[in-house]
Every structure is written in structure tokens, then in C-alpha cells.
mmCIF file with all atom_site columns, C-alpha atoms in Angstrom:
data_model
loop_
_atom_site.group_PDB
_atom_site.id
_atom_site.type_symbol
_atom_site.label_atom_id
_atom_site.label_alt_id
_atom_site.label_comp_id
_atom_site.label_asym_id
_atom_site.label_entity_id
_atom_site.label_seq_id
_atom_site.pdbx_PDB_ins_code
_atom_site.Cartn_x
_atom_site.Cartn_y
_atom_site.Cartn_z
_atom_site.occupancy
_atom_site.B_iso_or_equiv
_atom_site.pdbx_formal_charge
_atom_site.auth_seq_id
_atom_site.auth_comp_id
_atom_site.auth_asym_id
_atom_site.auth_atom_id
_atom_site.pdbx_PDB_model_num
ATOM 1  C CA . MET U 1 1  ? 0.000  0.000  0.000   1.00 58.00 ? 6  MET U CA 1
ATOM 2  C CA . ALA U 1 2  ? 2.713  2.501  0.958   1.00 61.00 ? 7  ALA U CA 1
ATOM 3  C CA . GLY U 1 3  ? 4.730  1.419  -2.070  1.00 69.00 ? 8  GLY U CA 1
ATOM 4  C CA . GLU U 1 4  ? 1.787  2.177  -4.350  1.00 79.00 ? 9  GLU U CA 1
ATOM 5  C CA . HIS U 1 5  ? 1.414  5.636  -2.825  1.00 70.00 ? 10 HIS U CA 1
ATOM 6  C CA . ILE U 1 6  ? 5.119  6.371  -3.285  1.00 70.00 ? 11 ILE U CA 1
ATOM 7  C CA . ARG U 1 7  ? 4.953  5.149  -6.889  1.00 78.00 ? 12 ARG U CA 1
ATOM 8  C CA . ALA U 1 8  ? 1.939  7.403  -7.515  1.00 80.00 ? 13 ALA U CA 1
ATOM 9  C CA . MET U 1 9  ? 3.790  10.384 -6.022  1.00 74.00 ? 14 MET U CA 1
ATOM 10 C CA . LYS U 1 10 ? 6.846  9.677  -8.190  1.00 77.00 ? 15 LYS U CA 1
ATOM 11 C CA . GLU U 1 11 ? 4.653  9.479  -11.290 1.00 85.00 ? 16 GLU U CA 1
ATOM 12 C CA . ALA U 1 12 ? 2.960  12.761 -10.329 1.00 80.00 ? 17 ALA U CA 1
ATOM 13 C CA . ILE U 1 13 ? 6.330  14.489 -9.907  1.00 78.00 ? 18 ILE U CA 1
ATOM 14 C CA . ASP U 1 14 ? 7.571  13.110 -13.237 1.00 82.00 ? 19 ASP U CA 1
ATOM 15 C CA . SER U 1 15 ? 4.372  14.277 -14.925 1.00 86.00 ? 20 SER U CA 1
ATOM 16 C CA . LEU U 1 16 ? 4.797  17.714 -13.354 1.00 79.00 ? 21 LEU U CA 1
ATOM 17 C CA . ARG U 1 17 ? 8.339  17.974 -14.715 1.00 81.00 ? 22 ARG U CA 1
ATOM 18 C CA . ARG U 1 18 ? 7.217  16.927 -18.215 1.00 89.00 ? 23 ARG U CA 1
ATOM 19 C CA . ALA U 1 19 ? 4.402  19.498 -18.162 1.00 83.00 ? 24 ALA U CA 1
ATOM 20 C CA . GLU U 1 20 ? 6.806  22.225 -17.075 1.00 78.00 ? 25 GLU U CA 1
ATOM 21 C CA . ARG U 1 21 ? 9.336  21.302 -19.770 1.00 85.00 ? 26 ARG U CA 1
ATOM 22 C CA . ASP U 1 22 ? 6.622  21.241 -22.459 1.00 87.00 ? 27 ASP U CA 1
ATOM 23 C CA . ALA U 1 23 ? 5.251  24.614 -21.341 1.00 77.00 ? 28 ALA U CA 1
ATOM 24 C CA . VAL U 1 24 ? 8.717  26.184 -21.341 1.00 76.00 ? 29 VAL U CA 1
ATOM 25 C CA . GLN U 1 25 ? 9.454  24.872 -24.846 1.00 84.00 ? 30 GLN U CA 1
ATOM 26 C CA . LYS U 1 26 ? 6.118  26.134 -26.183 1.00 80.00 ? 31 LYS U CA 1
ATOM 27 C CA . LEU U 1 27 ? 6.489  29.564 -24.622 1.00 73.00 ? 32 LEU U CA 1
ATOM 28 C CA . ALA U 1 28 ? 10.130 29.886 -25.668 1.00 76.00 ? 33 ALA U CA 1
ATOM 29 C CA . ALA U 1 29 ? 9.068  29.358 -29.283 1.00 81.00 ? 34 ALA U CA 1
ATOM 30 C CA . GLU U 1 30 ? 6.570  32.239 -28.981 1.00 77.00 ? 35 GLU U CA 1
ATOM 31 C CA . ASN U 1 31 ? 8.844  34.515 -26.922 1.00 74.00 ? 36 ASN U CA 1
ATOM 32 C CA . ASN U 1 32 ? 6.980  37.824 -26.548 1.00 78.00 ? 37 ASN U CA 1
ATOM 33 C CA . PRO U 1 33 ? 5.776  39.970 -23.615 1.00 78.00 ? 38 PRO U CA 1
ATOM 34 C CA . ASN U 1 34 ? 2.388  38.222 -23.465 1.00 74.00 ? 39 ASN U CA 1
ATOM 35 C CA . THR U 1 35 ? 3.864  34.745 -23.245 1.00 75.00 ? 40 THR U CA 1
ATOM 36 C CA . ARG U 1 36 ? 6.364  35.864 -20.615 1.00 78.00 ? 41 ARG U CA 1
ATOM 37 C CA . ALA U 1 37 ? 3.467  36.730 -18.323 1.00 82.00 ? 42 ALA U CA 1
ATOM 38 C CA . GLU U 1 38 ? 1.827  33.406 -19.160 1.00 80.00 ? 43 GLU U CA 1
ATOM 39 C CA . PHE U 1 39 ? 5.105  31.604 -18.476 1.00 78.00 ? 44 PHE U CA 1
ATOM 40 C CA . ARG U 1 40 ? 5.447  33.313 -15.099 1.00 82.00 ? 45 ARG U CA 1
ATOM 41 C CA . GLU U 1 41 ? 1.912  32.238 -14.168 1.00 84.00 ? 46 GLU U CA 1
ATOM 42 C CA . ILE U 1 42 ? 2.581  28.632 -15.229 1.00 78.00 ? 47 ILE U CA 1
ATOM 43 C CA . HIS U 1 43 ? 5.922  28.647 -13.433 1.00 79.00 ? 48 HIS U CA 1
ATOM 44 C CA . ASP U 1 44 ? 4.342  29.920 -10.207 1.00 88.00 ? 49 ASP U CA 1
ATOM 45 C CA . THR U 1 45 ? 1.565  27.308 -10.398 1.00 85.00 ? 50 THR U CA 1
ATOM 46 C CA . LEU U 1 46 ? 4.046  24.496 -10.997 1.00 80.00 ? 51 LEU U CA 1
ATOM 47 C CA . LYS U 1 47 ? 6.230  25.746 -8.157  1.00 85.00 ? 52 LYS U CA 1
ATOM 48 C CA . THR U 1 48 ? 3.246  25.656 -5.797  1.00 89.00 ? 53 THR U CA 1
ATOM 49 C CA . MET U 1 49 ? 2.354  22.142 -6.945  1.00 82.00 ? 54 MET U CA 1
ATOM 50 C CA . ARG U 1 50 ? 5.965  21.002 -6.555  1.00 82.00 ? 55 ARG U CA 1
ATOM 51 C CA . THR U 1 51 ? 6.053  22.361 -2.992  1.00 88.00 ? 56 THR U CA 1
ATOM 52 C CA . ALA U 1 52 ? 2.838  20.505 -2.122  1.00 85.00 ? 57 ALA U CA 1
ATOM 53 C CA . LEU U 1 53 ? 4.179  17.267 -3.622  1.00 81.00 ? 58 LEU U CA 1
ATOM 54 C CA . LYS U 1 54 ? 7.427  17.641 -1.718  1.00 84.00 ? 59 LYS U CA 1
ATOM 55 C CA . ALA U 1 55 ? 5.553  18.099 1.565   1.00 86.00 ? 60 ALA U CA 1
ATOM 56 C CA . GLU U 1 56 ? 3.393  15.052 0.821   1.00 82.00 ? 61 GLU U CA 1
ATOM 57 C CA . THR U 1 57 ? 6.453  12.960 -0.070  1.00 81.00 ? 62 THR U CA 1
ATOM 58 C CA . SER U 1 58 ? 8.193  14.037 3.127   1.00 84.00 ? 63 SER U CA 1
ATOM 59 C CA . LEU U 1 59 ? 5.161  13.020 5.183   1.00 83.00 ? 64 LEU U CA 1
ATOM 60 C CA . ILE U 1 60 ? 5.066  9.626  3.481   1.00 80.00 ? 65 ILE U CA 1
ATOM 61 C CA . ALA U 1 61 ? 8.765  9.073  4.161   1.00 81.00 ? 66 ALA U CA 1
ATOM 62 C CA . ARG U 1 62 ? 8.286  9.882  7.852   1.00 84.00 ? 67 ARG U CA 1
ATOM 63 C CA . LEU U 1 63 ? 5.303  7.535  8.080   1.00 81.00 ? 68 LEU U CA 1
ATOM 64 C CA . LEU U 1 64 ? 7.261  4.736  6.420   1.00 80.00 ? 69 LEU U CA 1
ATOM 65 C CA . LYS U 1 65 ? 10.102 5.201  8.908   1.00 82.00 ? 70 LYS U CA 1
ATOM 66 C CA . LEU U 1 66 ? 7.603  5.079  11.769  1.00 82.00 ? 71 LEU U CA 1
ATOM 67 C CA . ILE U 1 67 ? 6.011  1.925  10.366  1.00 80.00 ? 72 ILE U CA 1
ATOM 68 C CA . GLY U 1 68 ? 9.483  0.407  10.028  1.00 79.00 ? 73 GLY U CA 1
ATOM 69 C CA . LEU U 1 69 ? 10.206 1.118  13.692  1.00 72.00 ? 74 LEU U CA 1
ATOM 70 C CA . PHE U 1 70 ? 7.054  -0.693 14.804  1.00 74.00 ? 75 PHE U CA 1
ATOM 71 C CA . GLN U 1 71 ? 7.636  -3.640 12.481  1.00 73.00 ? 76 GLN U CA 1
ATOM 72 C CA . GLY U 1 72 ? 11.344 -4.001 13.307  1.00 62.00 ? 77 GLY U CA 1
#
């Protein structure tokens, strides 16, 4: 169960990185003042999502350590 959750988190982070890379490539091709504002908005959203994923991953790691202590 915990392994599935960790795998899902890893897939979410990988998907987030792909989305960011794709957005950067698209906006770089259209480089103008309007897309710079759009890029900044996308970047800020992705940064917020990345922070939330990192916090969730940290919580999972702590829970797994705690479970390991009780099982060991």
C-alpha cells in the first residue's frame, strides 16, 4: 500500500516535470511579452504544486520510517 502511494507520487512528480518542460518549450518558441506573463503564471503554479508534492512525499517518508520502527 505505501509502495503504491510512493509510486503514484513519483509518477505525479515526473508528470509535473514533463508538463513544465513542455510549457517552457512552447512559450520559448513564442517569446513575446504576453507569453512571458503566461510563463510566469505557469511557473508559479508548478512551483506551488511542486512544494505541495514535496511536503506530501516528506510526510510519506516519515510515516514509512515510523512503520518500520514498529515492524522491526
